[in-house]
Amino acid sequence: MQHPSRPTEPRQEIVDLAAGLVPALAARAAGYDEADAFCHEDFDEMVAAGYTAITVPAELGGMGAGALDLVAAQSRLAEGNPATALAVNMHLHGVGLLAEGFRDRVEPFLKQVATEGAILAGGFSEPQSGGNWWYQASTATPLPGGGYRLSGTKTFFTGWPRATHLFLSAAVETEDGREPIGFLVPRPERGVRVLGDWKAMGMRATGSHALAIDDLEIPPECVVAVGFPVAVSFLVGSHWSWPSFASIFLGAAEAAFRHVADGLPKRRNEGLGQSLAELPGVQQAVGEMRMRLDAARATLLAAVARPPDPDPVAHYGRMAGAKLFTCQTALEVCTMALRTAGGSGYLRTGPLERLLRDANAGLLLPPSHDATLQWLGRVELGTAGAPGGPR
Ligand SMILES: Cc1cc2nc3c(=O)[nH]c(=O)nc-3n(C[C@H](O)[C@H](O)[C@H](O)COP(=O)(O)OP(=O)(O)OC[C@H]3O[C@@H](n4cnc5c(N)ncnc54)[C@H](O)[C@@H]3O)c2cc1C
């Protein structure tokens, strides 16, 4: 996988495209959350606006967004609805990663994203291994005429209700032992079953159902890569995944902050004879939230803008560290926003309780808090890089 030199500022036209979608997303967010409904109308608008093609290379009809553009645009989009932003992120970052690392294998699909509104969803998490994606319990069995038969269970399959294509991983027995294999498959009519509808604390509009893959026959042209290239793509392509995940939660926290910073000056406490914005505690909390958000944004953008570390293990660690710091900060800011708004922020008439529920998902998305810190520690101690993954 090649890393072209990276710009240091996100492209404004891509961020502006996201910003234009925000008001409509924000208006629908509470309704989706209330009904545990997938954000179909949001997807209609994102496809129509060309937003779902931002990470497709420009010469194939997209906007050629890099990872930095993606992070900046997605944090802006998430200010409208973090759940919609997470659902489309599984598509956008997957498209960017595939275009950068496996373009020769996936070019027809990339064109479909730009011209037909094709949408990708990725299934790597499994009940047996959680977010430790280098281990796959799902099996791919070679078929006599070529291709594979895939069986297994995939959990948290974000964007399934809208997906036209599936990015799937499994393990295949080769001469070298059990190896990972990656597939890009048009949504099949048979062989994939929803095991349980998505009912969750937050991120309710993401349609992250659990799926059973039952003897799904996959033709050879749908194989993206086998063995080492699959494993290494998760490391060298991690500037697409972990920072873009984090950008969603940064956007959620910005929305919570804005709600408080815009709303409290309009509220007056007659018992105190003051506007809430005049209270020193409120002023200090708003200042602290701003400081933390600015620090998280700077950390995240700097991480994704810097040239990748030539050591893929160190590169992965830096991306994971930036994601963890951002997601932790976002959760803290959402918690502070609720506390600063007071009891009325707890009501479902406003966005704060939803944003706080959504923000909790940041620390649950991979890599986990423990895995990230242990990985970073091992890199610094010189004990990382054992074959087989970040154990
Ligand atoms: C809103 C949402 C959407 C998601 N969407 C997708 C999706 O589209 N596709 C997809 O494939 N997955 C998705 N995921 C799933 C996610 O990737 C994780 O796999 C999932 O959270 C795993 O949960 P788990 O309970 O199995 O265990 P885990 O979250 O893996 O972990 C359980 C515990 O073990 C610890 N732990 C786990 N691994 C390690 C390690 N290597 N080192 C140290 N400690 C470790 C954790 O810190 C934690 O304490 C999504 C998750 C969420 C919350």
Coordinates of C-alpha atoms and ligand atoms in Angstrom, one line a residue:
M1 CA 0.0 0.0 0.0
Q2 CA 1.4 3.4 -1.0
H3 CA 1.1 6.5 1.0
P4 CA 1.2 9.6 -1.1
S5 CA 2.3 12.8 0.6
R6 CA -0.4 14.3 2.7
P7 CA -1.9 17.8 2.8
T8 CA -1.9 19.5 6.2
E9 CA -5.3 21.2 5.9
P10 CA -8.7 19.6 5.0
R11 CA -10.3 20.6 1.8
Q12 CA -13.0 23.2 2.5
E13 CA -15.4 22.2 -0.2
I14 CA -15.7 18.7 1.3
V15 CA -16.3 20.1 4.8
D16 CA -18.9 22.5 3.3
L17 CA -20.7 19.6 1.6
A18 CA -21.0 18.0 5.1
A19 CA -22.1 21.3 6.6
G20 CA -24.9 21.7 4.1
L21 CA -26.4 18.4 5.1
V22 CA -26.3 19.1 8.9
P23 CA -29.6 21.1 9.4
A24 CA -31.8 18.3 7.9
L25 CA -29.9 15.6 9.8
A26 CA -30.3 17.5 13.0
A27 CA -34.1 17.9 12.4
R28 CA -34.6 14.1 12.0
A29 CA -32.1 12.9 14.6
A30 CA -34.5 12.7 17.6
G31 CA -37.2 10.9 15.6
Y32 CA -34.8 8.1 14.4
D33 CA -33.5 7.7 18.0
E34 CA -37.0 7.5 19.5
A35 CA -38.1 4.9 16.9
D36 CA -34.9 2.9 16.7
A37 CA -35.2 3.6 13.0
F38 CA -32.5 3.5 10.4
C39 CA -31.6 6.9 8.9
H40 CA -32.9 6.2 5.3
E41 CA -33.9 9.8 4.5
D42 CA -30.5 11.0 5.6
F43 CA -28.9 8.5 3.2
D44 CA -31.1 9.6 0.4
E45 CA -29.9 13.1 0.8
M46 CA -26.2 12.1 1.3
V47 CA -26.3 10.1 -1.9
A48 CA -28.1 12.8 -3.9
A49 CA -25.5 15.4 -2.7
G50 CA -22.6 13.2 -3.7
Y51 CA -21.4 12.9 -0.1
T52 CA -21.2 9.1 -0.2
A53 CA -18.7 9.5 -3.0
I54 CA -16.3 11.8 -1.3
T55 CA -13.6 9.2 -0.8
V56 CA -13.8 7.8 -4.3
P57 CA -10.8 8.9 -6.4
A58 CA -11.6 12.0 -8.5
E59 CA -10.7 10.2 -11.8
L60 CA -13.4 7.6 -11.0
G61 CA -16.1 10.2 -10.3
G62 CA -15.7 11.0 -6.6
M63 CA -14.0 13.9 -4.7
G64 CA -10.8 12.1 -3.9
A65 CA -11.0 13.0 -0.2
G66 CA -8.1 11.9 1.9
A67 CA -8.2 10.7 5.5
L68 CA -7.8 14.3 6.7
D69 CA -10.7 15.6 4.6
L70 CA -12.8 12.7 5.8
V71 CA -12.1 13.4 9.5
A72 CA -12.9 17.1 9.1
A73 CA -16.1 16.5 7.1
Q74 CA -17.3 13.7 9.3
S75 CA -16.9 15.6 12.5
R76 CA -19.0 18.4 10.9
L77 CA -21.6 15.9 9.7
A78 CA -21.9 14.4 13.2
E79 CA -22.9 17.7 14.6
G80 CA -26.2 17.0 12.8
N81 CA -26.6 13.4 13.9
P82 CA -23.7 11.2 15.2
A83 CA -25.6 8.0 14.3
T84 CA -26.0 9.0 10.7
A85 CA -22.4 10.0 10.6
L86 CA -21.3 6.7 12.0
A87 CA -23.4 4.7 9.6
V88 CA -22.0 6.5 6.6
N89 CA -18.5 6.4 8.0
M90 CA -18.4 2.6 7.8
H91 CA -18.9 3.2 4.0
L92 CA -16.7 6.2 3.6
H93 CA -13.6 5.0 5.4
G94 CA -14.0 1.5 3.8
V95 CA -14.1 3.1 0.3
G96 CA -11.1 5.2 1.1
L97 CA -9.1 2.3 2.4
L98 CA -10.0 0.0 -0.5
A99 CA -9.2 2.7 -3.0
E100 CA -5.8 3.4 -1.5
G101 CA -4.8 -0.2 -0.9
F102 CA -6.6 -2.4 -3.3
R103 CA -7.7 -0.2 -6.2
D104 CA -7.0 -2.7 -8.9
R105 CA -9.3 -5.2 -7.2
V106 CA -12.2 -2.8 -6.5
E107 CA -12.4 -0.2 -9.3
P108 CA -15.8 -1.3 -10.7
F109 CA -17.2 -0.9 -7.2
L110 CA -15.7 2.5 -6.7
K111 CA -17.3 3.6 -9.9
Q112 CA -20.7 2.3 -8.7
V113 CA -20.3 4.4 -5.5
A114 CA -19.9 7.5 -7.6
T115 CA -22.5 6.8 -10.3
E116 CA -25.1 4.5 -8.7
G117 CA -25.0 5.4 -5.0
A118 CA -23.6 2.0 -4.0
I119 CA -23.1 1.8 -0.2
L120 CA -20.6 -0.4 1.7
A121 CA -21.0 -2.0 5.1
G122 CA -18.3 -3.9 6.9
G123 CA -18.5 -7.1 9.0
F124 CA -15.4 -7.9 10.9
S125 CA -16.5 -8.1 14.5
E126 CA -17.6 -11.6 15.7
P127 CA -18.9 -12.9 19.0
Q128 CA -15.7 -15.0 19.4
S129 CA -13.2 -12.1 19.1
G130 CA -15.1 -8.8 19.5
G131 CA -13.0 -6.0 17.9
N132 CA -9.9 -8.1 17.6
W133 CA -10.3 -8.2 13.8
W134 CA -7.2 -10.0 12.9
Y135 CA -8.7 -13.2 14.3
Q136 CA -11.7 -14.5 12.4
A137 CA -13.8 -17.4 13.5
S138 CA -15.8 -17.2 10.3
T139 CA -14.6 -19.8 7.7
A140 CA -14.1 -19.5 4.0
T141 CA -14.0 -22.9 2.3
P142 CA -12.6 -23.1 -1.2
L143 CA -15.0 -24.3 -3.8
P144 CA -14.0 -26.8 -6.5
G145 CA -14.7 -24.4 -9.4
G146 CA -13.1 -21.4 -7.7
G147 CA -14.6 -19.1 -5.2
Y148 CA -15.4 -19.7 -1.5
R149 CA -18.3 -20.8 0.8
L150 CA -18.5 -18.4 3.8
S151 CA -20.0 -19.3 7.1
G152 CA -20.0 -17.4 10.4
T153 CA -21.6 -14.7 12.6
K154 CA -21.0 -11.0 12.3
T155 CA -22.0 -8.6 15.0
F156 CA -22.6 -4.8 14.9
F157 CA -23.0 -4.7 11.1
T158 CA -23.5 -0.9 10.9
G159 CA -25.4 0.3 7.8
W160 CA -26.8 -3.1 6.9
P161 CA -30.3 -1.8 6.1
R162 CA -28.9 0.4 3.3
A163 CA -25.9 -1.7 2.2
T164 CA -25.5 -2.6 -1.5
H165 CA -22.1 -4.2 -0.9
L166 CA -20.5 -6.1 2.0
F167 CA -16.9 -5.9 3.0
L168 CA -16.4 -9.3 4.8
S169 CA -13.6 -11.1 6.5
A170 CA -13.0 -14.7 7.3
A171 CA -10.3 -17.3 7.8
V172 CA -9.2 -19.8 5.1
E173 CA -7.0 -22.8 5.5
T174 CA -3.9 -22.5 3.2
E175 CA -0.6 -24.3 2.9
D176 CA 0.7 -21.7 5.4
G177 CA -2.1 -22.4 7.9
R178 CA -5.2 -20.4 8.8
E179 CA -5.0 -17.1 7.0
P180 CA -7.3 -14.1 6.9
I181 CA -9.2 -13.4 3.7
G182 CA -11.2 -10.3 2.7
F183 CA -14.2 -10.1 0.3
L184 CA -16.1 -7.3 -1.4
V185 CA -19.5 -8.8 -2.2
P186 CA -22.6 -7.3 -3.8
R187 CA -25.4 -7.7 -1.2
P188 CA -26.6 -11.3 -1.7
E189 CA -30.2 -12.3 -1.9
R190 CA -29.5 -15.6 0.0
G191 CA -26.9 -16.6 2.6
V192 CA -27.1 -13.7 5.0
R193 CA -29.7 -13.5 7.7
V194 CA -30.4 -10.8 10.4
L195 CA -30.1 -12.5 13.7
G196 CA -31.3 -9.7 15.8
D197 CA -32.4 -6.1 15.2
W198 CA -30.2 -3.3 16.5
K199 CA -31.5 -2.2 19.9
A200 CA -28.9 -0.3 21.7
M201 CA -28.2 2.4 24.3
G202 CA -27.3 4.9 21.6
M203 CA -26.4 5.2 17.9
R204 CA -29.8 3.9 17.3
A205 CA -30.2 5.0 13.7
T206 CA -27.2 3.0 12.6
G207 CA -28.9 -0.3 11.8
S208 CA -26.0 -2.2 13.3
H209 CA -27.7 -5.6 13.3
A210 CA -26.1 -8.9 14.0
L211 CA -25.9 -11.2 11.0
A212 CA -25.6 -14.9 10.3
I213 CA -23.7 -15.8 7.2
D214 CA -25.0 -19.2 6.1
D215 CA -23.0 -21.0 3.4
L216 CA -22.7 -17.9 1.3
E217 CA -21.2 -18.7 -2.0
I218 CA -18.7 -16.0 -3.1
P219 CA -17.2 -16.0 -6.6
P220 CA -13.4 -15.6 -7.0
E221 CA -13.6 -12.0 -8.4
C222 CA -15.0 -10.9 -5.0
V223 CA -11.8 -11.8 -3.2
V224 CA -9.9 -8.6 -2.3
A225 CA -6.9 -10.2 -0.7
V226 CA -5.7 -13.3 1.2
G227 CA -3.2 -13.7 4.0
F228 CA -0.5 -11.1 4.8
P229 CA -2.0 -8.2 2.7
V230 CA -5.3 -8.4 4.7
A231 CA -3.6 -8.3 8.1
V232 CA -1.2 -5.5 7.1
S233 CA -4.0 -3.4 5.5
F234 CA -5.6 -3.0 9.0
L235 CA -2.2 -1.5 10.2
V236 CA -1.1 0.6 7.2
G237 CA -4.7 1.7 6.4
S238 CA -5.5 2.7 10.1
H239 CA -5.4 6.4 9.2
W240 CA -8.7 5.7 7.4
S241 CA -10.4 3.8 10.2
W242 CA -9.6 5.0 13.8
P243 CA -9.4 8.8 13.2
S244 CA -12.6 8.8 11.2
F245 CA -14.4 6.8 14.0
A246 CA -13.1 9.4 16.5
S247 CA -14.3 12.3 14.3
I248 CA -17.9 11.2 14.9
F249 CA -17.6 11.6 18.6
L250 CA -15.8 14.9 18.3
G251 CA -18.8 16.1 16.3
A252 CA -21.2 14.8 18.9
A253 CA -19.4 16.7 21.6
E254 CA -19.3 19.9 19.5
A255 CA -23.1 19.6 19.2
A256 CA -23.5 19.2 23.0
F257 CA -21.2 22.1 23.6
R258 CA -23.0 24.3 21.1
H259 CA -26.4 23.4 22.7
V260 CA -25.1 24.7 26.1
A261 CA -23.1 27.7 24.9
D262 CA -26.0 28.9 22.8
G263 CA -28.8 28.0 25.2
L264 CA -27.6 29.1 28.6
P265 CA -27.4 32.8 27.9
K266 CA -31.1 32.7 27.0
R267 CA -32.0 31.1 30.4
R268 CA -32.5 33.2 33.5
N269 CA -32.8 32.0 37.1
E270 CA -35.1 34.4 38.9
G271 CA -34.1 32.9 42.3
L272 CA -30.6 34.1 41.6
G273 CA -31.6 37.2 39.7
Q274 CA -29.1 36.3 37.0
S275 CA -28.8 34.8 33.5
L276 CA -27.2 31.4 33.8
A277 CA -24.4 32.6 31.5
E278 CA -23.4 35.0 34.3
L279 CA -22.7 32.2 36.8
P280 CA -18.9 31.7 37.2
G281 CA -19.4 27.9 37.4
V282 CA -21.2 28.0 34.0
Q283 CA -18.5 30.2 32.5
Q284 CA -15.7 28.0 33.7
A285 CA -17.4 24.8 32.4
V286 CA -18.0 26.4 29.0
G287 CA -14.4 27.5 28.9
E288 CA -13.2 24.0 29.9
M289 CA -15.3 22.3 27.3
R290 CA -14.0 24.6 24.6
M291 CA -10.4 24.0 25.7
R292 CA -10.8 20.2 25.7
L293 CA -12.6 20.2 22.3
D294 CA -9.9 22.4 20.7
A295 CA -7.2 20.0 22.1
A296 CA -9.0 16.9 20.9
R297 CA -9.5 18.4 17.4
A298 CA -5.9 19.5 17.2
T299 CA -4.7 16.1 18.3
L300 CA -6.9 14.2 15.8
L301 CA -6.2 16.4 12.8
A302 CA -2.4 16.4 13.5
A303 CA -2.4 12.6 13.8
V304 CA -4.1 12.1 10.5
A305 CA -2.2 14.9 8.7
R306 CA 1.3 13.7 9.6
P307 CA 3.1 11.4 7.2
P308 CA 2.6 7.8 8.3
D309 CA 5.3 6.2 10.4
P310 CA 7.2 3.8 8.2
D311 CA 6.7 1.2 10.9
P312 CA 3.1 0.0 10.4
V313 CA 2.9 -1.1 14.1
A314 CA 3.8 2.4 15.3
H315 CA 1.5 4.0 12.7
Y316 CA -1.4 1.9 14.0
G317 CA -0.6 2.9 17.6
R318 CA -0.6 6.6 16.8
M319 CA -3.9 6.4 15.0
A320 CA -5.4 4.3 17.8
G321 CA -4.0 6.7 20.4
A322 CA -5.5 9.8 18.7
K323 CA -8.8 8.0 18.5
L324 CA -8.8 7.0 22.2
F325 CA -7.9 10.6 23.3
T326 CA -10.5 12.1 21.1
C327 CA -13.3 9.7 22.2
Q328 CA -12.4 10.1 25.9
T329 CA -12.5 13.8 25.6
A330 CA -15.8 13.8 23.6
L331 CA -17.4 11.7 26.3
E332 CA -16.1 14.0 29.1
V333 CA -17.4 17.1 27.2
C334 CA -20.8 15.5 26.7
T335 CA -21.0 14.7 30.4
M336 CA -19.9 18.2 31.3
A337 CA -22.5 19.7 28.9
L338 CA -25.3 17.7 30.6
R339 CA -24.1 18.8 34.0
T340 CA -23.8 22.4 33.0
A341 CA -27.3 22.5 31.4
G342 CA -28.7 21.1 34.6
G343 CA -31.7 18.9 35.0
S344 CA -33.5 20.0 31.9
G345 CA -30.6 18.6 29.9
Y346 CA -31.7 15.1 31.2
L347 CA -35.1 15.3 29.5
R348 CA -35.6 13.7 26.1
T349 CA -37.0 17.0 24.8
G350 CA -33.5 18.1 24.1
P351 CA -30.5 16.6 22.4
L352 CA -28.0 16.3 25.3
E353 CA -29.1 12.9 26.7
R354 CA -29.0 11.4 23.2
L355 CA -25.6 12.9 22.4
L356 CA -24.3 11.5 25.7
R357 CA -25.6 8.0 24.9
D358 CA -24.2 8.2 21.4
A359 CA -20.8 9.4 22.8
N360 CA -20.4 6.3 24.9
A361 CA -20.0 4.2 21.7
G362 CA -16.7 5.9 20.9
L363 CA -14.9 4.0 23.6
L364 CA -16.5 0.7 22.6
L365 CA -15.6 0.9 18.9
P366 CA -12.2 -0.7 18.2
P367 CA -9.5 -0.7 19.1
S368 CA -10.5 -0.9 22.8
H369 CA -9.1 1.4 25.5
D370 CA -7.0 -1.4 26.9
A371 CA -5.8 -2.7 23.6
T372 CA -4.8 0.9 22.5
L373 CA -2.8 1.7 25.6
Q374 CA -1.1 -1.7 25.8
W375 CA -0.2 -1.4 22.1
L376 CA 1.3 2.1 22.6
G377 CA 3.1 0.9 25.7
R378 CA 4.6 -2.1 23.9
V379 CA 5.7 0.1 21.0
E380 CA 7.5 2.4 23.4
L381 CA 9.0 -0.5 25.3
G382 CA 10.1 -2.3 22.1
T383 CA 8.0 -5.3 22.7
A384 CA 5.4 -4.8 19.9
G385 CA 5.2 -6.3 16.5
A386 CA 4.8 -10.0 17.4
P387 CA 3.3 -11.8 14.4
G388 CA -0.4 -12.4 14.5
G389 CA -1.7 -9.1 15.7
P390 CA -1.9 -6.7 18.6
R391 CA -2.2 -9.2 21.4
Ligands
LIG1 C1 -22.2 1.6 17.6 C2 -21.2 0.5 17.2 C3 -21.1 0.2 15.8 C4 -20.3 -0.8 15.4 N1 -20.2 -1.1 14.0 C5 -19.4 -2.1 13.6 C6 -19.3 -2.5 12.2 O1 -19.9 -1.8 11.4 N2 -18.6 -3.5 11.9 C7 -17.9 -4.3 12.8 O2 -17.2 -5.2 12.4 N3 -17.9 -4.0 14.1 C8 -18.6 -2.9 14.5 N4 -18.7 -2.6 15.9 C9 -18.3 -3.6 16.9 C10 -17.0 -3.3 17.5 O3 -16.1 -3.2 16.4 C11 -16.5 -4.3 18.6 O4 -16.3 -5.4 17.9 C12 -17.5 -4.6 19.6 O5 -17.7 -3.5 20.4 C13 -17.1 -5.8 20.4 O6 -17.7 -5.9 21.6 P1 -17.4 -7.2 22.5 O7 -18.3 -7.0 23.7 O8 -17.4 -8.4 21.8 O9 -15.9 -7.0 23.1 P2 -14.8 -6.0 23.1 O10 -15.3 -4.6 22.9 O11 -13.8 -6.5 22.0 O12 -14.0 -6.1 24.5 C14 -14.5 -6.6 25.7 C15 -13.4 -6.3 26.8 O13 -12.2 -6.9 26.5 C16 -11.1 -5.9 26.4 N5 -10.3 -6.3 25.2 C17 -10.8 -6.7 24.0 N6 -9.7 -6.9 23.1 C18 -8.6 -6.5 23.8 C19 -7.2 -6.5 23.5 N7 -6.8 -6.9 22.3 N8 -6.3 -6.2 24.5 C20 -6.8 -5.8 25.7 N9 -8.1 -5.8 26.1 C21 -9.0 -6.2 25.1 C22 -11.9 -4.6 26.1 O14 -11.1 -3.5 26.6 C23 -13.1 -4.8 27.0 O15 -12.8 -4.5 28.3 C24 -19.5 -1.6 16.3 C25 -19.7 -1.3 17.7 C26 -20.5 -0.2 18.1 C27 -20.6 0.1 19.6

